[in-house]
PDB file of C-alpha atoms in Angstrom:
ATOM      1  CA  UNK A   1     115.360 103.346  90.970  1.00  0.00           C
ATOM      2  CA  UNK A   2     117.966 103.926  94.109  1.00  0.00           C
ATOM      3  CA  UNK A   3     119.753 100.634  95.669  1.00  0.00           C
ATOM      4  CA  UNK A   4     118.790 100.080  98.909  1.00  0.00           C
ATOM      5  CA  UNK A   5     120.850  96.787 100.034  1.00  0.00           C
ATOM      6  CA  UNK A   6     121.813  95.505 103.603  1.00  0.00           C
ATOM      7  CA  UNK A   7     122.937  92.275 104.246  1.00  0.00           C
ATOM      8  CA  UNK A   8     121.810  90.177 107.069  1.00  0.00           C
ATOM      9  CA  UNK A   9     124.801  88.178 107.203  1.00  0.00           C
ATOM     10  CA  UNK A  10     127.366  86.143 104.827  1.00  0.00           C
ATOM     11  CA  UNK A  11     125.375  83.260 104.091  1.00  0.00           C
ATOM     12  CA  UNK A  12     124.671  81.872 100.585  1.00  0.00           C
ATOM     13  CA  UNK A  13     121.078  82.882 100.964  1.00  0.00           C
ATOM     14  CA  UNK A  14     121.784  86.538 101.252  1.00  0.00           C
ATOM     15  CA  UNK A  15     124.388  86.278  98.762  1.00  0.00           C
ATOM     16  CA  UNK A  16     121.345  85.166  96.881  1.00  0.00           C
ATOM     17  CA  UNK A  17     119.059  87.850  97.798  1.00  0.00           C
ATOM     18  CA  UNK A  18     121.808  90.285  96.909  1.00  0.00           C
ATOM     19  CA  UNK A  19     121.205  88.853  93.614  1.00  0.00           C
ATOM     20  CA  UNK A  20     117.723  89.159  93.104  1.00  0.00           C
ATOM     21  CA  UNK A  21     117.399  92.755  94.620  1.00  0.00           C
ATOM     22  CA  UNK A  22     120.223  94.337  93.623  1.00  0.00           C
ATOM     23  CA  UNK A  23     121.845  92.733  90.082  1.00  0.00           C
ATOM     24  CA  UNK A  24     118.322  91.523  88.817  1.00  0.00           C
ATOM     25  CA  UNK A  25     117.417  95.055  88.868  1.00  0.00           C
ATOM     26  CA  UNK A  26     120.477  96.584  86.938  1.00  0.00           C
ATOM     27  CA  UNK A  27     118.963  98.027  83.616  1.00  0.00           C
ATOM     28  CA  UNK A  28     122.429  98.472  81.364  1.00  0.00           C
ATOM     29  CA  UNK A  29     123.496  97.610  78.026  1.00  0.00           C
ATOM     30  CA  UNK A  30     126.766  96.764  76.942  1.00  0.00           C
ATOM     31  CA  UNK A  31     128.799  99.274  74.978  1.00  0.00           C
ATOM     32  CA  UNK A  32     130.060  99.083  71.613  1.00  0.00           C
ATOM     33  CA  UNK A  33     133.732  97.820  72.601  1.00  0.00           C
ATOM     34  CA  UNK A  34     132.147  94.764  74.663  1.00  0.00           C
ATOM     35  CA  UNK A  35     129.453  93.576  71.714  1.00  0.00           C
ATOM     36  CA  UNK A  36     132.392  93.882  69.264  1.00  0.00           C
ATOM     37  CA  UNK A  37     134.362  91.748  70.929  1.00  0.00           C
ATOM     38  CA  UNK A  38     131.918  89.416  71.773  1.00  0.00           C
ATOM     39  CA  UNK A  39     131.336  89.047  67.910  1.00  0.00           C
ATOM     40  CA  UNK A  40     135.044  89.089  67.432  1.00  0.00           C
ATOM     41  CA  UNK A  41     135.744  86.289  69.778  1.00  0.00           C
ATOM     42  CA  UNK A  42     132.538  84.439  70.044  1.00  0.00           C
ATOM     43  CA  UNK A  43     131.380  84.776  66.408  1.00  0.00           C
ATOM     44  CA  UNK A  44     128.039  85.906  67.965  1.00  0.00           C
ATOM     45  CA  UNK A  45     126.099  88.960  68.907  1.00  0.00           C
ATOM     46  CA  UNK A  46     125.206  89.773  71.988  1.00  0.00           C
ATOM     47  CA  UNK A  47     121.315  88.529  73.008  1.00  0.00           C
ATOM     48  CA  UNK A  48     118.766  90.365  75.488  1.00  0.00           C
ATOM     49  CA  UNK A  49     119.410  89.633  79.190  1.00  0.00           C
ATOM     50  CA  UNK A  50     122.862  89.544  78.900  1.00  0.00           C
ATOM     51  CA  UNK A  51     125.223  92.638  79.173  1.00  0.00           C
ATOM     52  CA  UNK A  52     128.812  93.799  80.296  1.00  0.00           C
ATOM     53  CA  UNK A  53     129.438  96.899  81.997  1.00  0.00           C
ATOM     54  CA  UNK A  54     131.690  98.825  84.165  1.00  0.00           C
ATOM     55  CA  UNK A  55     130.960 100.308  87.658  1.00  0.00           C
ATOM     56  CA  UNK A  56     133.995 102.961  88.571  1.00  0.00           C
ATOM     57  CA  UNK A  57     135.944 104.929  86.287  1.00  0.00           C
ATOM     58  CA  UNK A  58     136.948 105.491  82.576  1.00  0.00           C
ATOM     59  CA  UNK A  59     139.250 107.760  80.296  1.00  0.00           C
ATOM     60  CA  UNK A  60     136.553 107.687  77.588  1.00  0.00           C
ATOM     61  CA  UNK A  61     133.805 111.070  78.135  1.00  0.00           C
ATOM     62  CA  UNK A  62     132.372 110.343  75.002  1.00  0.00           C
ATOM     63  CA  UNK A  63     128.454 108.268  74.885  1.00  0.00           C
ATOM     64  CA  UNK A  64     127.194 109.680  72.293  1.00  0.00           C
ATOM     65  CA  UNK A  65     127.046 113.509  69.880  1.00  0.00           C
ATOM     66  CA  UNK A  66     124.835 114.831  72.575  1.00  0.00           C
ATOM     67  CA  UNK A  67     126.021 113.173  75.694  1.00  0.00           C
ATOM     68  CA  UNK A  68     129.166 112.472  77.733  1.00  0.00           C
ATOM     69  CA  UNK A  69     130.127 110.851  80.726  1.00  0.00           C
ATOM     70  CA  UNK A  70     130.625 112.983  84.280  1.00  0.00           C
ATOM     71  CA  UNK A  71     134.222 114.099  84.690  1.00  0.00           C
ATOM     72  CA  UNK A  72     135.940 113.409  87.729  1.00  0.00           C
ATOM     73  CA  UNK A  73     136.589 116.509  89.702  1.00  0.00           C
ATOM     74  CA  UNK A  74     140.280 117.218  89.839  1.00  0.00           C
ATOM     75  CA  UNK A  75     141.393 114.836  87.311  1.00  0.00           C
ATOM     76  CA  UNK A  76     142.179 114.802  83.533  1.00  0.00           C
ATOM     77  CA  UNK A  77     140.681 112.747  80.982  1.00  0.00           C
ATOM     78  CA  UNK A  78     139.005 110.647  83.644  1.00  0.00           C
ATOM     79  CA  UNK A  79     134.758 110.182  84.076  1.00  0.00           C
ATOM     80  CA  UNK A  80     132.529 108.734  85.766  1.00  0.00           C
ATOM     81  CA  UNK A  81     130.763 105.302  84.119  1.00  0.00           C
ATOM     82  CA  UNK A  82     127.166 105.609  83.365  1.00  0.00           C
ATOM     83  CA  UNK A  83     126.118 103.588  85.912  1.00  0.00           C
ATOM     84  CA  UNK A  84     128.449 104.623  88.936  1.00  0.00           C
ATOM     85  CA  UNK A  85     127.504 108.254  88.127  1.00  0.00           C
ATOM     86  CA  UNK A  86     123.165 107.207  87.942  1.00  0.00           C
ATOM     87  CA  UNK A  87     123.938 105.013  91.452  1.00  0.00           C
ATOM     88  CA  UNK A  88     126.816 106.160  93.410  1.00  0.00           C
ATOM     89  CA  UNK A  89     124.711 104.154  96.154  1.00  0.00           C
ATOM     90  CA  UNK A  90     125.657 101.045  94.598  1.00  0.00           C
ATOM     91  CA  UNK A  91     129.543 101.077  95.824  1.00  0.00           C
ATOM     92  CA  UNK A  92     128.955 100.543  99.679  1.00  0.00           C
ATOM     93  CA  UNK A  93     126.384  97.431  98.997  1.00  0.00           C
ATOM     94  CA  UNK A  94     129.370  96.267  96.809  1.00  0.00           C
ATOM     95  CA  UNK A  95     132.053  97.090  99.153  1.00  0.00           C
ATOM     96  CA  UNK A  96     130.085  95.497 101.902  1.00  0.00           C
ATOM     97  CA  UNK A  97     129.820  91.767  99.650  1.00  0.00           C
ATOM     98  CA  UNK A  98     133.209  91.997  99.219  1.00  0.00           C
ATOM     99  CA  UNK A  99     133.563  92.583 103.137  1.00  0.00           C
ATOM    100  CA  UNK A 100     131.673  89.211 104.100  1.00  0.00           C
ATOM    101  CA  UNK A 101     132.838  87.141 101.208  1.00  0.00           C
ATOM    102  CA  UNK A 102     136.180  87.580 100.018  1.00  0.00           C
ATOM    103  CA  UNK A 103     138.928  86.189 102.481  1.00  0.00           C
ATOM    104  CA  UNK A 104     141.449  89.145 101.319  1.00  0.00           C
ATOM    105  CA  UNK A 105     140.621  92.711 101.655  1.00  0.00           C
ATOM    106  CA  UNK A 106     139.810  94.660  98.567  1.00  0.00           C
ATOM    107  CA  UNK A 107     138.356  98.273  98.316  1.00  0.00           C
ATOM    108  CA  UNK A 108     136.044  98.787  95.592  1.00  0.00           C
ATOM    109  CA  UNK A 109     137.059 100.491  92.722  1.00  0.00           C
ATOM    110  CA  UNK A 110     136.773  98.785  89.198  1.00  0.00           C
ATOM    111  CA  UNK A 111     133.972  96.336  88.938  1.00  0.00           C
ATOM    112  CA  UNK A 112     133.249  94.676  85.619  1.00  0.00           C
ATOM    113  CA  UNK A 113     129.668  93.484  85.808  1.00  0.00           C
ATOM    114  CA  UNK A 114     128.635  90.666  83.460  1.00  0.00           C
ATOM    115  CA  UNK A 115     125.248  89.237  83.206  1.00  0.00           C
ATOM    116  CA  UNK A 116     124.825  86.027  81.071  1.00  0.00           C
ATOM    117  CA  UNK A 117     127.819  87.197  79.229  1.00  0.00           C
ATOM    118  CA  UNK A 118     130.053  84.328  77.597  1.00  0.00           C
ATOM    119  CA  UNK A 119     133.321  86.024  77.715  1.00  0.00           C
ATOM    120  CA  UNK A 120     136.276  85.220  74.711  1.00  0.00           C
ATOM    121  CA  UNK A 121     139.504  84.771  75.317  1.00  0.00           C
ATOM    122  CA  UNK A 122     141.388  87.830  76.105  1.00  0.00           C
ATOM    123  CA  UNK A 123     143.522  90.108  78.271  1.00  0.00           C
ATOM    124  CA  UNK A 124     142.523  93.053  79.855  1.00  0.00           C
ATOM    125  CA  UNK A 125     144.800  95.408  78.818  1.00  0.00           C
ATOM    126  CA  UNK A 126     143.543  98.682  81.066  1.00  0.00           C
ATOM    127  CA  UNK A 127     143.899  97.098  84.206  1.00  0.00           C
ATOM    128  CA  UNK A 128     146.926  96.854  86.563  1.00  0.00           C
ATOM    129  CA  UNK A 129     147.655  93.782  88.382  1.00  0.00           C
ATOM    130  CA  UNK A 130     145.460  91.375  89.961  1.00  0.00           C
ATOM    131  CA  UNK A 131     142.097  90.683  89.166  1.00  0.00           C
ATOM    132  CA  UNK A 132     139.202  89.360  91.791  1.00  0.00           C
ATOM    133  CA  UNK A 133     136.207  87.577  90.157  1.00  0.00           C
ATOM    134  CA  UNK A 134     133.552  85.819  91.657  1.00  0.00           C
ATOM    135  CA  UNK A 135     130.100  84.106  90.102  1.00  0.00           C
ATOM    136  CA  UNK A 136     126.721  84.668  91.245  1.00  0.00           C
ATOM    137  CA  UNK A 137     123.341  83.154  90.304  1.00  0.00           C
ATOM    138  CA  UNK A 138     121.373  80.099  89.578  1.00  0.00           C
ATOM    139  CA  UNK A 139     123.657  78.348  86.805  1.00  0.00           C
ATOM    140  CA  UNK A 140     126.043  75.280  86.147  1.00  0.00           C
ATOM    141  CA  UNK A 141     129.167  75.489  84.038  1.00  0.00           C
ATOM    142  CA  UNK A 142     130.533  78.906  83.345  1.00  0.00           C
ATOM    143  CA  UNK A 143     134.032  78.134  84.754  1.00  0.00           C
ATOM    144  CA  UNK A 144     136.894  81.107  84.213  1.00  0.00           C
ATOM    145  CA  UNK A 145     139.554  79.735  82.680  1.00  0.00           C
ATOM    146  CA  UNK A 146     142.936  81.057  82.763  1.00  0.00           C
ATOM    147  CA  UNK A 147     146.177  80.410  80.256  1.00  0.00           C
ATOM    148  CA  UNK A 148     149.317  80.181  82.479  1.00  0.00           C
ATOM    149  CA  UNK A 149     151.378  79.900  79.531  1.00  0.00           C
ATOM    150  CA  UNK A 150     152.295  76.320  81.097  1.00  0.00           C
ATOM    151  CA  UNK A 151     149.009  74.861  81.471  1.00  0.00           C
ATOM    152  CA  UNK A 152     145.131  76.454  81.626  1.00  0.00           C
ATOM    153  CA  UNK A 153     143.424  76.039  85.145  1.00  0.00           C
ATOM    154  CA  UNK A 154     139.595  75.908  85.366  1.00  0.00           C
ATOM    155  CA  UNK A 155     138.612  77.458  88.435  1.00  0.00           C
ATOM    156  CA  UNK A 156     134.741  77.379  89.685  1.00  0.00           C
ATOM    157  CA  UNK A 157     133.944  80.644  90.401  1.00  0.00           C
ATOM    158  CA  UNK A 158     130.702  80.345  92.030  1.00  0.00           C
ATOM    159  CA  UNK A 159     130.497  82.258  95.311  1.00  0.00           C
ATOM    160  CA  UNK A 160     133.577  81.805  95.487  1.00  0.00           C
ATOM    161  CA  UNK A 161     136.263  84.525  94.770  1.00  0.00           C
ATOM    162  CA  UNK A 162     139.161  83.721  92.738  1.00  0.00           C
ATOM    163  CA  UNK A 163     142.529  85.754  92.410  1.00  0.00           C
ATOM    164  CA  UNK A 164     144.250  86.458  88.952  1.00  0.00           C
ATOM    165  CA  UNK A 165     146.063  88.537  86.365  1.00  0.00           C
ATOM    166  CA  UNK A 166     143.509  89.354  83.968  1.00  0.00           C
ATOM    167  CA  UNK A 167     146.521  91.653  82.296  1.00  0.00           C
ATOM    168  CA  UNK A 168     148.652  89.030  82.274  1.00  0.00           C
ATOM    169  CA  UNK A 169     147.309  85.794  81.748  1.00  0.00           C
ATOM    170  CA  UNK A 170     144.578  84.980  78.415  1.00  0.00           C
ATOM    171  CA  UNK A 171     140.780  83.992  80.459  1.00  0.00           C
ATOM    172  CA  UNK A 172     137.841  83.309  78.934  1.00  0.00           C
ATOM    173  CA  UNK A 173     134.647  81.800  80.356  1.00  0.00           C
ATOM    174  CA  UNK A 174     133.328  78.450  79.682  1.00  0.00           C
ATOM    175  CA  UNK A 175     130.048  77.719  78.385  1.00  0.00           C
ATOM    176  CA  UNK A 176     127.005  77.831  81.245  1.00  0.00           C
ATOM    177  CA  UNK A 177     123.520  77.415  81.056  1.00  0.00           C
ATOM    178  CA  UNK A 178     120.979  79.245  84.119  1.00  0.00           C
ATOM    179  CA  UNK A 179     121.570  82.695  84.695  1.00  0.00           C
ATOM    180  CA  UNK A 180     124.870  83.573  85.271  1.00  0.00           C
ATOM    181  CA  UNK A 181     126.913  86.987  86.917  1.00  0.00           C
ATOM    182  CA  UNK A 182     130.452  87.269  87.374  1.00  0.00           C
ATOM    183  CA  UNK A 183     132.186  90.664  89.313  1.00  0.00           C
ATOM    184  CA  UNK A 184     135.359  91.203  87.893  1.00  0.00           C
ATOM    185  CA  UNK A 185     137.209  93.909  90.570  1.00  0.00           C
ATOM    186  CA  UNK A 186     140.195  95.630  89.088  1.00  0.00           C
ATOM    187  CA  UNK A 187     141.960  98.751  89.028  1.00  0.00           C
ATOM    188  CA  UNK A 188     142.021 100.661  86.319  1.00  0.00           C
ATOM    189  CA  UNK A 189     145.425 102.064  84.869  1.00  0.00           C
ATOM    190  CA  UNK A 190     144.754 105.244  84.822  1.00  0.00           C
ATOM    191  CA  UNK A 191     143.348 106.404  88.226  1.00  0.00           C
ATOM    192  CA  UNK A 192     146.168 103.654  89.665  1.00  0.00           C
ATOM    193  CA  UNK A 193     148.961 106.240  87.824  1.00  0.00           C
ATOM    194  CA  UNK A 194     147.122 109.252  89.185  1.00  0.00           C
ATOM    195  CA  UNK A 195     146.532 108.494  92.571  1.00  0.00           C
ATOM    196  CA  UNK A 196     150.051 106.693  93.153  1.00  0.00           C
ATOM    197  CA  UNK A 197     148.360 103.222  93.346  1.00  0.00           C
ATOM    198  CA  UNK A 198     146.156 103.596  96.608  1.00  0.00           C
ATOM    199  CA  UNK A 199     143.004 104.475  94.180  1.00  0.00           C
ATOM    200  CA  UNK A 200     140.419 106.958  93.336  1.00  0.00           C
ATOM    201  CA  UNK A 201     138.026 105.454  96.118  1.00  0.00           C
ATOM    202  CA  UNK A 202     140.481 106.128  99.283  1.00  0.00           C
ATOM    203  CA  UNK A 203     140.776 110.329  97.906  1.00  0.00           C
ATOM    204  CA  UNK A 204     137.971 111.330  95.971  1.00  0.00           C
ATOM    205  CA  UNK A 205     134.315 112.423  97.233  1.00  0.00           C
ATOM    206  CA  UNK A 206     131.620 110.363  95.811  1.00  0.00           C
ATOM    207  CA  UNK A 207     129.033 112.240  93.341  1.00  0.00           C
TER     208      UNK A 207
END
């Protein structure tokens, strides 16, 4: 299947059309590191319909004895995900969301993809910086919560985009019921060091 995704306009119904067409279609499965810490945290494994994957870049080549992950031309120890390398097409129907939706300019990079996924409490310990997240979908609950050390804020994430240190600060998600995406954008640590901090997308060729 290749993405093909234009939005109309930045209205709620297109944000759920988006939805539909484009992340109701995304065939993934989490990878090992995401189910074990879903057991780890959660105490539960992870159930059909629901995964968490990464659109953008990683230092691990490795899928499986056979297979591995496209490098990225021109860099070491850097590849391409699985699902950025299968749909490259994907990252301008992203960066265009983010155009109409988020009131502070971001340029696509990291995106953590999470469908029906009930995140534990953690840190995300490859990224640099802030973190945007925003939920999309037909649910209720599924707040991100974030530990300021001082007190936790609760912040309703739906179509809405929220601004945090996920390397920082402990978040989890609270329970939800519907079905429920959140896109986590990030930068990875990295393609920040490599690139001097302006980012793999603003230098690199697309496959």
């Amino acid at each position: 299947m290749t993405f093909n995704f234009k939005f109309k306009d930045n209205s709620v119904s297109e944000i759920e059309r988006f939805t539909k067409e484009v992340l109701d279609n995304i065939d993934a499965r989490s990878g090992t590191r995401r189910k074990q810490m879903l057991k780890r945290g959660r105490g539960i494994n992870e159930s059909k319909n629901t995964f968490s994957i990464t659109y953008g870049y990683t230092n691990n080549g490795y899928l499986s004895p056979t297979k591995s992950r496209k490098p990225v031309e021109g860099y070491k120890n850097l590849y391409y995900t699985k699902l950025h390398a299968e749909h490259p097409e994907l990252k301008p129907i992203i960066q265009e969301f983010c155009d109409l939706h988020c009131p502070e300019r971001i340029t696509v990079d990291q995106v953590q993809i999470n469908r029906n996924w009930w995140s534990p409490a953690h840190r995300d310990s490859g990224n640099v910086g802030t973190s945007y997240i925003v939920g999309l979908g037909d649910y209720e609950g599924g707040e991100t919560c974030v530990d300021y050390e001082t007190h936790i804020e609760k912040y309703n994430i739906k179509n809405t985009f929220t601004k945090f240190d996920g390397s920082k600060y402990l978040h989890w998600t609270n329970k939800f019921t519907g079905n429920r995406y959140s896109l986590v954008f990030y930068s990875h640590k990295l393609s920040n060091d490599i690139t001097n901090n302006v980012g793999l997308r603003e230098n690199r060729a697309e496959p």
